[in-house]
PDB file of C-alpha atoms in Angstrom:
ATOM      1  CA  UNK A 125      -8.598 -30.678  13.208  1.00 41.00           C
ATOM      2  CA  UNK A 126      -5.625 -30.201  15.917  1.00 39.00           C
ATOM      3  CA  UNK A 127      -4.023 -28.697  13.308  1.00 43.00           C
ATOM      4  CA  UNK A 128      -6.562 -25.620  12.264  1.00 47.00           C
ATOM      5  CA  UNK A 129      -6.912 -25.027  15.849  1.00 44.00           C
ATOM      6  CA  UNK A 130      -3.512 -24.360  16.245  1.00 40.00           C
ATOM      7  CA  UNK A 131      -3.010 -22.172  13.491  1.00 47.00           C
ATOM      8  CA  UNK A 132      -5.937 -20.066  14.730  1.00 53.00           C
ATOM      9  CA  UNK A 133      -4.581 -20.028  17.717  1.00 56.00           C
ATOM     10  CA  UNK A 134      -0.750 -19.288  17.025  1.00 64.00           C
ATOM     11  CA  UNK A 135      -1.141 -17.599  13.156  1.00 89.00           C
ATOM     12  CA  UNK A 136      -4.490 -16.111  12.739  1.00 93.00           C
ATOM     13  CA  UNK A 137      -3.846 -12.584  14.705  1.00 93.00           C
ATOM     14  CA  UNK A 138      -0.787 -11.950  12.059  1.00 95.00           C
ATOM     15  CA  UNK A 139      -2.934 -13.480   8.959  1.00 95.00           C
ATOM     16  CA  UNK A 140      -5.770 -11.213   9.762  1.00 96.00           C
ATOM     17  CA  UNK A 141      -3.245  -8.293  10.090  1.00 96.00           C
ATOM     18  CA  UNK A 142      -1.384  -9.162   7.025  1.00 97.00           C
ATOM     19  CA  UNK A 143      -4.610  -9.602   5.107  1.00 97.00           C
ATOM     20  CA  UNK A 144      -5.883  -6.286   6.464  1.00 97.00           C
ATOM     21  CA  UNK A 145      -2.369  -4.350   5.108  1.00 97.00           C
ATOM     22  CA  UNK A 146      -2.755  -6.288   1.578  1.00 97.00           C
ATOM     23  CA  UNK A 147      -6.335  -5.271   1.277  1.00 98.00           C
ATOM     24  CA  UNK A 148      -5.519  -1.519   2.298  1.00 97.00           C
ATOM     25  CA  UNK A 149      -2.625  -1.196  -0.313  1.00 97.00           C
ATOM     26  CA  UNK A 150      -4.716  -3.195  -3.080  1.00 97.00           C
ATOM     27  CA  UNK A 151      -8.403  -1.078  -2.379  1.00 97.00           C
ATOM     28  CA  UNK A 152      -7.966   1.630   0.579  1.00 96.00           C
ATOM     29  CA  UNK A 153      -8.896   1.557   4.631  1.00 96.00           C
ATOM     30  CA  UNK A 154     -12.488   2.707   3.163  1.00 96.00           C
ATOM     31  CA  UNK A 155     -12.932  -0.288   1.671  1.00 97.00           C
ATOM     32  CA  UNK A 156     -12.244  -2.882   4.265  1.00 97.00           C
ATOM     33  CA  UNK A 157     -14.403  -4.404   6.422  1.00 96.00           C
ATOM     34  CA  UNK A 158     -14.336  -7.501   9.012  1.00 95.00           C
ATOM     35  CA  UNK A 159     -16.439  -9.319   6.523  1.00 95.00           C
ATOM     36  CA  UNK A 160     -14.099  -8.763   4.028  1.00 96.00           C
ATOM     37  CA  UNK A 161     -10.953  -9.667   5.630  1.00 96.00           C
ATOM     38  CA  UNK A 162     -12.574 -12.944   7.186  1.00 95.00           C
ATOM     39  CA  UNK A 163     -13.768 -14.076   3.392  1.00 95.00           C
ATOM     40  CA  UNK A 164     -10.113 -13.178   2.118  1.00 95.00           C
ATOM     41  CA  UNK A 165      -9.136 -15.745   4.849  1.00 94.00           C
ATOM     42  CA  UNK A 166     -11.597 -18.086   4.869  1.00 93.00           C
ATOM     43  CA  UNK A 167     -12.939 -17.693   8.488  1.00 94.00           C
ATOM     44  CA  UNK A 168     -15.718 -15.797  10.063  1.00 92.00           C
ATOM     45  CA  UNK A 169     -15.946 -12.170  11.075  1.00 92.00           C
ATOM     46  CA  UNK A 170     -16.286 -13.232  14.974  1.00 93.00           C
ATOM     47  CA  UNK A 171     -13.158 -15.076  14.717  1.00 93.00           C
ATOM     48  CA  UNK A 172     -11.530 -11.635  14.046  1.00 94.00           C
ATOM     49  CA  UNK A 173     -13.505 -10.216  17.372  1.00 94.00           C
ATOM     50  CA  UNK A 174     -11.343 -12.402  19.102  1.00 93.00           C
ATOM     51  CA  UNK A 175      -7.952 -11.054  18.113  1.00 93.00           C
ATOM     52  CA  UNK A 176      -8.803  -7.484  17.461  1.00 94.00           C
ATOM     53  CA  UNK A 177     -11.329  -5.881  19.508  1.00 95.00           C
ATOM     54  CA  UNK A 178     -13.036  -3.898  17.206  1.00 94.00           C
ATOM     55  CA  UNK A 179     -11.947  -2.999  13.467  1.00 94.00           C
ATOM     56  CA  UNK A 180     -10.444   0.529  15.016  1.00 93.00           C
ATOM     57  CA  UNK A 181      -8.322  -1.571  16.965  1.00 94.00           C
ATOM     58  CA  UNK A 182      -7.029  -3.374  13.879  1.00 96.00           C
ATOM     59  CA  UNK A 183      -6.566  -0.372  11.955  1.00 95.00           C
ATOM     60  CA  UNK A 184      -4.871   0.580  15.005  1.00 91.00           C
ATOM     61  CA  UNK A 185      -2.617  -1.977  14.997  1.00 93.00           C
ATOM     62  CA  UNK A 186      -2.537  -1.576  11.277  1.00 96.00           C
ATOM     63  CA  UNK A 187      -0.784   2.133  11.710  1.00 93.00           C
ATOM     64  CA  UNK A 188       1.578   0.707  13.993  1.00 91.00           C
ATOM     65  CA  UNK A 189       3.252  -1.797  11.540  1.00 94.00           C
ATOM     66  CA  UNK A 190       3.132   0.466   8.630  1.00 94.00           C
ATOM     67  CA  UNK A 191       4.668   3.267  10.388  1.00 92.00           C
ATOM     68  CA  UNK A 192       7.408   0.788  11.762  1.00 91.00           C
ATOM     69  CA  UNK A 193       8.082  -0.329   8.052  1.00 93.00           C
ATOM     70  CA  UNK A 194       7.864   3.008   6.896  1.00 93.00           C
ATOM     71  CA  UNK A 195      10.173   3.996   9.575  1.00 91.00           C
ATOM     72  CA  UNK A 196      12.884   1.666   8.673  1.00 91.00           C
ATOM     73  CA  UNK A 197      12.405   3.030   4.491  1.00 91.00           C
ATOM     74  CA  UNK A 198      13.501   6.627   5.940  1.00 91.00           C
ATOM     75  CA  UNK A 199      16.029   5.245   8.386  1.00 89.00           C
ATOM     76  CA  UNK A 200      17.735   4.480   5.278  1.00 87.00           C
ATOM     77  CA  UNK A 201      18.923   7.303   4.567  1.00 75.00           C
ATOM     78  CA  UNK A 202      19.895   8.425   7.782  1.00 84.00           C
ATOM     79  CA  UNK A 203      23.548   8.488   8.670  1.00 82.00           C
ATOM     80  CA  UNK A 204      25.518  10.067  11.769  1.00 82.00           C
ATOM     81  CA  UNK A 205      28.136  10.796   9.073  1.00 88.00           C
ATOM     82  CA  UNK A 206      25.797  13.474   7.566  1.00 91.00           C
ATOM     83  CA  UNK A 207      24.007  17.069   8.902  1.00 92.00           C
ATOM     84  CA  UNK A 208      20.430  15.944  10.298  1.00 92.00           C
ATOM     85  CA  UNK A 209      19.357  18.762   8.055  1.00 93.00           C
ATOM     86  CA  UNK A 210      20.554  16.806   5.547  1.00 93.00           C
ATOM     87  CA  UNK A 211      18.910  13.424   6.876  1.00 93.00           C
ATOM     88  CA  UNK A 212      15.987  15.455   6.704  1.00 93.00           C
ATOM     89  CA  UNK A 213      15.797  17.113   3.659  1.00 94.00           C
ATOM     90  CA  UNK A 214      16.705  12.787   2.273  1.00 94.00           C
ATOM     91  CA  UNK A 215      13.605  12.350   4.603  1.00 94.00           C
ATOM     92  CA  UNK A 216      11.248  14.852   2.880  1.00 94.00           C
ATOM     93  CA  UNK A 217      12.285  13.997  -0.370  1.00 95.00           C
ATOM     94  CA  UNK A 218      11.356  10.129   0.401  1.00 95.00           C
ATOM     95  CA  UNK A 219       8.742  10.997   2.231  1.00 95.00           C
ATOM     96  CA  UNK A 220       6.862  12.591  -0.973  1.00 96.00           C
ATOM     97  CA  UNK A 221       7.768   9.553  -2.874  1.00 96.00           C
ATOM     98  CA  UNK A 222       5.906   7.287  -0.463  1.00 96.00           C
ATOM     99  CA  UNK A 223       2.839   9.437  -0.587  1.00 95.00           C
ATOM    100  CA  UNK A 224       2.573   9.263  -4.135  1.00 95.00           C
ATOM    101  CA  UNK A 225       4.055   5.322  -4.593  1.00 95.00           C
ATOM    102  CA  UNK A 226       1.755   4.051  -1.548  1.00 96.00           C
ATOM    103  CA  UNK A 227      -1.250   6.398  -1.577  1.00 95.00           C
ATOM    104  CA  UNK A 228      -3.789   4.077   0.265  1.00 97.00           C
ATOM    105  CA  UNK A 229      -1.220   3.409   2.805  1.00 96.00           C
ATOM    106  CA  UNK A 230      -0.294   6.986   3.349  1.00 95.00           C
ATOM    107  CA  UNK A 231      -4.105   7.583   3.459  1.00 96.00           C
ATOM    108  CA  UNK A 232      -4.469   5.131   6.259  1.00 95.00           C
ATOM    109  CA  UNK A 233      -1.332   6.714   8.136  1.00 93.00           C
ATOM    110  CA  UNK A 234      -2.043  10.023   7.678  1.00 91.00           C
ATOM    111  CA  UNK A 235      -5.700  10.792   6.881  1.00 92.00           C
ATOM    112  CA  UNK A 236      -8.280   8.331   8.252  1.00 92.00           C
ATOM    113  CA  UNK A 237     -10.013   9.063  11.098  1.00 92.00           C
ATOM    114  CA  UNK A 238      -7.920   5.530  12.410  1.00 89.00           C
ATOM    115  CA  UNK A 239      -4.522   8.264  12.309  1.00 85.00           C
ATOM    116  CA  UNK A 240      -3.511   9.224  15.476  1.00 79.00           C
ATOM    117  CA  UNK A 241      -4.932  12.454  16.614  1.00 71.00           C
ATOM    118  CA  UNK A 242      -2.380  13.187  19.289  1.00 67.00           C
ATOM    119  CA  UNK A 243       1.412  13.060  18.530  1.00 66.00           C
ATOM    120  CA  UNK A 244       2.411  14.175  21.534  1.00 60.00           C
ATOM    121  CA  UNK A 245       1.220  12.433  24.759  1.00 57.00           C
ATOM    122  CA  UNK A 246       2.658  15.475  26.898  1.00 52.00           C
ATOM    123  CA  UNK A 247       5.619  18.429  25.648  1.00 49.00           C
ATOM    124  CA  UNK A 248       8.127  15.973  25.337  1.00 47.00           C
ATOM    125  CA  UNK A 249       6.297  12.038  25.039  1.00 46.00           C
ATOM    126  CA  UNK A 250       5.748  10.725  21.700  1.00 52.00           C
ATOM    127  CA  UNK A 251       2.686   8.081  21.202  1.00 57.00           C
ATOM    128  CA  UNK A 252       3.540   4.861  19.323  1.00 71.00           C
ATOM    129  CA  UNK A 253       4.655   5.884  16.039  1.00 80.00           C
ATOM    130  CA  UNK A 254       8.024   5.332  14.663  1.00 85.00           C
ATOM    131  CA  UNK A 255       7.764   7.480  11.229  1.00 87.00           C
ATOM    132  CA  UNK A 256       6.566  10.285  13.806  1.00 86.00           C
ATOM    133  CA  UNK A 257       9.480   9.261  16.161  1.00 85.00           C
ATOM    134  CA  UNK A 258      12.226   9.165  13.767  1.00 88.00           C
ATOM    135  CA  UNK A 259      11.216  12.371  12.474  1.00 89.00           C
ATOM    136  CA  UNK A 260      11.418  14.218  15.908  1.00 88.00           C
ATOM    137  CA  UNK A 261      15.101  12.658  16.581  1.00 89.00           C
ATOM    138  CA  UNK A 262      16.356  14.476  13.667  1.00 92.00           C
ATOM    139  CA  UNK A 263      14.995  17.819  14.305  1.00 92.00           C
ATOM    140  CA  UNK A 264      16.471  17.005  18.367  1.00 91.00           C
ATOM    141  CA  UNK A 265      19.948  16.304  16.098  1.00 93.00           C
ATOM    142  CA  UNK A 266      19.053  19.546  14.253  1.00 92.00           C
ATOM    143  CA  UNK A 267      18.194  21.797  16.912  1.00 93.00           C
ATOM    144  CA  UNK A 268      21.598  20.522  18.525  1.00 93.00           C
ATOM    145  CA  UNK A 269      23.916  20.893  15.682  1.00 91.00           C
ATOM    146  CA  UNK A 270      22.772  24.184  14.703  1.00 90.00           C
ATOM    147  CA  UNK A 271      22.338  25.660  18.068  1.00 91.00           C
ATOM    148  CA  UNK A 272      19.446  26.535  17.711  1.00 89.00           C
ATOM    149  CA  UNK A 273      16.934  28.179  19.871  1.00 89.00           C
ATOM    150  CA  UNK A 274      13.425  26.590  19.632  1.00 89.00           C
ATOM    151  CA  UNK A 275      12.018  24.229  21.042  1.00 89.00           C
ATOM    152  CA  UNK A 276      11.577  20.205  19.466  1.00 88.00           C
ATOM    153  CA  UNK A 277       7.391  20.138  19.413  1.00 86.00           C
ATOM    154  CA  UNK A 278       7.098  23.715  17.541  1.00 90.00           C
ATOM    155  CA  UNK A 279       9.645  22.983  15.444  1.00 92.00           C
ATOM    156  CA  UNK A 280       8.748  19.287  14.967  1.00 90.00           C
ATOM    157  CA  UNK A 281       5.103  20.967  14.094  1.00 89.00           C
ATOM    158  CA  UNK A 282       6.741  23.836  11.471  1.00 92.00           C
ATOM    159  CA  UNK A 283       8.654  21.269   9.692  1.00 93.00           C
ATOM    160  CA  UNK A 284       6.187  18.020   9.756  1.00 92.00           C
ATOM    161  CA  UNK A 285       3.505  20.712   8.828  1.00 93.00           C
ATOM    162  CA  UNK A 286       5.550  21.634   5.691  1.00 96.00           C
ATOM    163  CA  UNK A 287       6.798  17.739   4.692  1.00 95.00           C
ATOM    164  CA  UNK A 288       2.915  16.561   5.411  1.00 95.00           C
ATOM    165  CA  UNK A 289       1.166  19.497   3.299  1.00 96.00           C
ATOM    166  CA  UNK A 290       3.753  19.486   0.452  1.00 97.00           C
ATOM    167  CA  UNK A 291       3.347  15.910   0.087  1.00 96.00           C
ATOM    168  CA  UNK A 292      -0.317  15.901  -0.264  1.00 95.00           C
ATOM    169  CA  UNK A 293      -0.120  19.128  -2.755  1.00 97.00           C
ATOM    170  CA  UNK A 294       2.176  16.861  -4.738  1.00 97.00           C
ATOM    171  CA  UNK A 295       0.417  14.030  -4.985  1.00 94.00           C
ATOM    172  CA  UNK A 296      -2.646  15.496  -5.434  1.00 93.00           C
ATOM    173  CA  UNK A 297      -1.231  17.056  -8.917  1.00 94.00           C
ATOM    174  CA  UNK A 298      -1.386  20.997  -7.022  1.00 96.00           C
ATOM    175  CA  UNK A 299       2.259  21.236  -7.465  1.00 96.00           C
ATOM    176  CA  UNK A 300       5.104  19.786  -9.373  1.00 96.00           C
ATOM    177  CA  UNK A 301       7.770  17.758  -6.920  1.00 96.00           C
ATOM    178  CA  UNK A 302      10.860  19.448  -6.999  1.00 96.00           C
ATOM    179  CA  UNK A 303      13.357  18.355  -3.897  1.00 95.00           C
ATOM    180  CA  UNK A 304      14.746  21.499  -3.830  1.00 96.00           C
ATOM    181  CA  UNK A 305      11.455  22.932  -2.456  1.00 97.00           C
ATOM    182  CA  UNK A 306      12.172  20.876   0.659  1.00 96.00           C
ATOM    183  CA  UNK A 307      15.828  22.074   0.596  1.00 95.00           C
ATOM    184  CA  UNK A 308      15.104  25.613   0.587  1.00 96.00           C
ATOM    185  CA  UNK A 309      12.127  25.402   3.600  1.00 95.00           C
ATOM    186  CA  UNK A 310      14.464  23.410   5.698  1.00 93.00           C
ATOM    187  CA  UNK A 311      17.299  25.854   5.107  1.00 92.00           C
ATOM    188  CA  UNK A 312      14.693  28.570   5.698  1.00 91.00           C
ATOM    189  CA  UNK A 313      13.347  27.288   8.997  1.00 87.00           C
ATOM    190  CA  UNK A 314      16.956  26.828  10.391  1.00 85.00           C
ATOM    191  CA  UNK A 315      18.218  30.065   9.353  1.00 83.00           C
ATOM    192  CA  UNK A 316      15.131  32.256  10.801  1.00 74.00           C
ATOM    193  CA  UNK A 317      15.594  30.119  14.391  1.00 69.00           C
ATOM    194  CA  UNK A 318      19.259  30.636  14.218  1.00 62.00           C
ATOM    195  CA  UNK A 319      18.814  34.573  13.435  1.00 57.00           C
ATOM    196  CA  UNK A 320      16.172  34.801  16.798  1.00 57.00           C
TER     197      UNK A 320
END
């Protein structure tokens, strides 16, 4: 019995987390509920209640760790040796891949009413979310490299804007992928703010 305790005590916040991200990926954030993740682990729904204060908190908590993991996937292909537009355009292109390979995740990231609704906590303060963050380092490298003369947020917003709505036009079947869509907008983008 000193046992179970001490998993709930030590464990069960990361099992009910983990649970929570298998059970998005396998069925969607719609169809989760605390009485779904407590029968997947064998516990009740009040047990959750006292990790997680409400199920927007999990989902919360939820964004956090995909966006970190999703983070790291893009970081991949990031590398000092190369242009950020470059970076970015190796970026975009994975970024459309993971909104067609992980569409309930992206869903939950992206589209729920659990996604952030502020990216920006002031002009120049990012919330907590390291896909979000990555992203606005390489258009700061960008903006530096090409001299350019525009601000981070507006063009963070032109170029997220474009990567975000081209995704979900490709997935959705509106559009057929081609990388050198994301090529040419980049190259667009940089050339109009270089030209201003």
């Amino acid at each position: 019995m000193l046992e179970k305790k001490a998993y709930h005590k030590k464990n069960l916040k990361e099992k009910i987390l983990e649970t929570t991200i298998t059970l998005v990926e396998k069925e969607g954030f719609q169809n989760v509920a605390t009485r779904k993740i407590a029968k997947e682990l064998g516990i009740s729904s009040t047990a959750i209640y006292r990790h997680y204060q409400s199920l927007e908190d999990l989902f919360s908590k939820v964004i956090i760790r995909l966006s970190t993991i999703l983070a790291k996937k893009l970081n991949q292909n990031i590398n000092e040796k190369f242009s950020a537009k470059s970076c970015l355009e190796k970026v975009g292109i994975d970024f459309v891949h993971f909104s067609m390979e992980k569409t309930h995740f992206f869903n939950l990231l992206f589209l729920s009413p659990y996604s952030p609704k502020r990216i920006f906590e002031s002009e120049t303060t990012l919330i907590e979310f390291p896909t979000i963050s990555l992203f606005l380092q390489l258009v700061n490298r960008m903006i530096k490299e090409n001299k350019l003369a525009i601000e981070p947020p507006l063009l963070f917003v032109q170029l997220w804007s474009f990567i975000l709505g081209y995704s979900m036009l490709v997935r959705e079947g509106n559009v057929l992928f081609e990388q050198s869509v994301i090529q040419h907008t980049i190259q667009c983008l940089i050339s109009k703010e270089a030209t201003q």
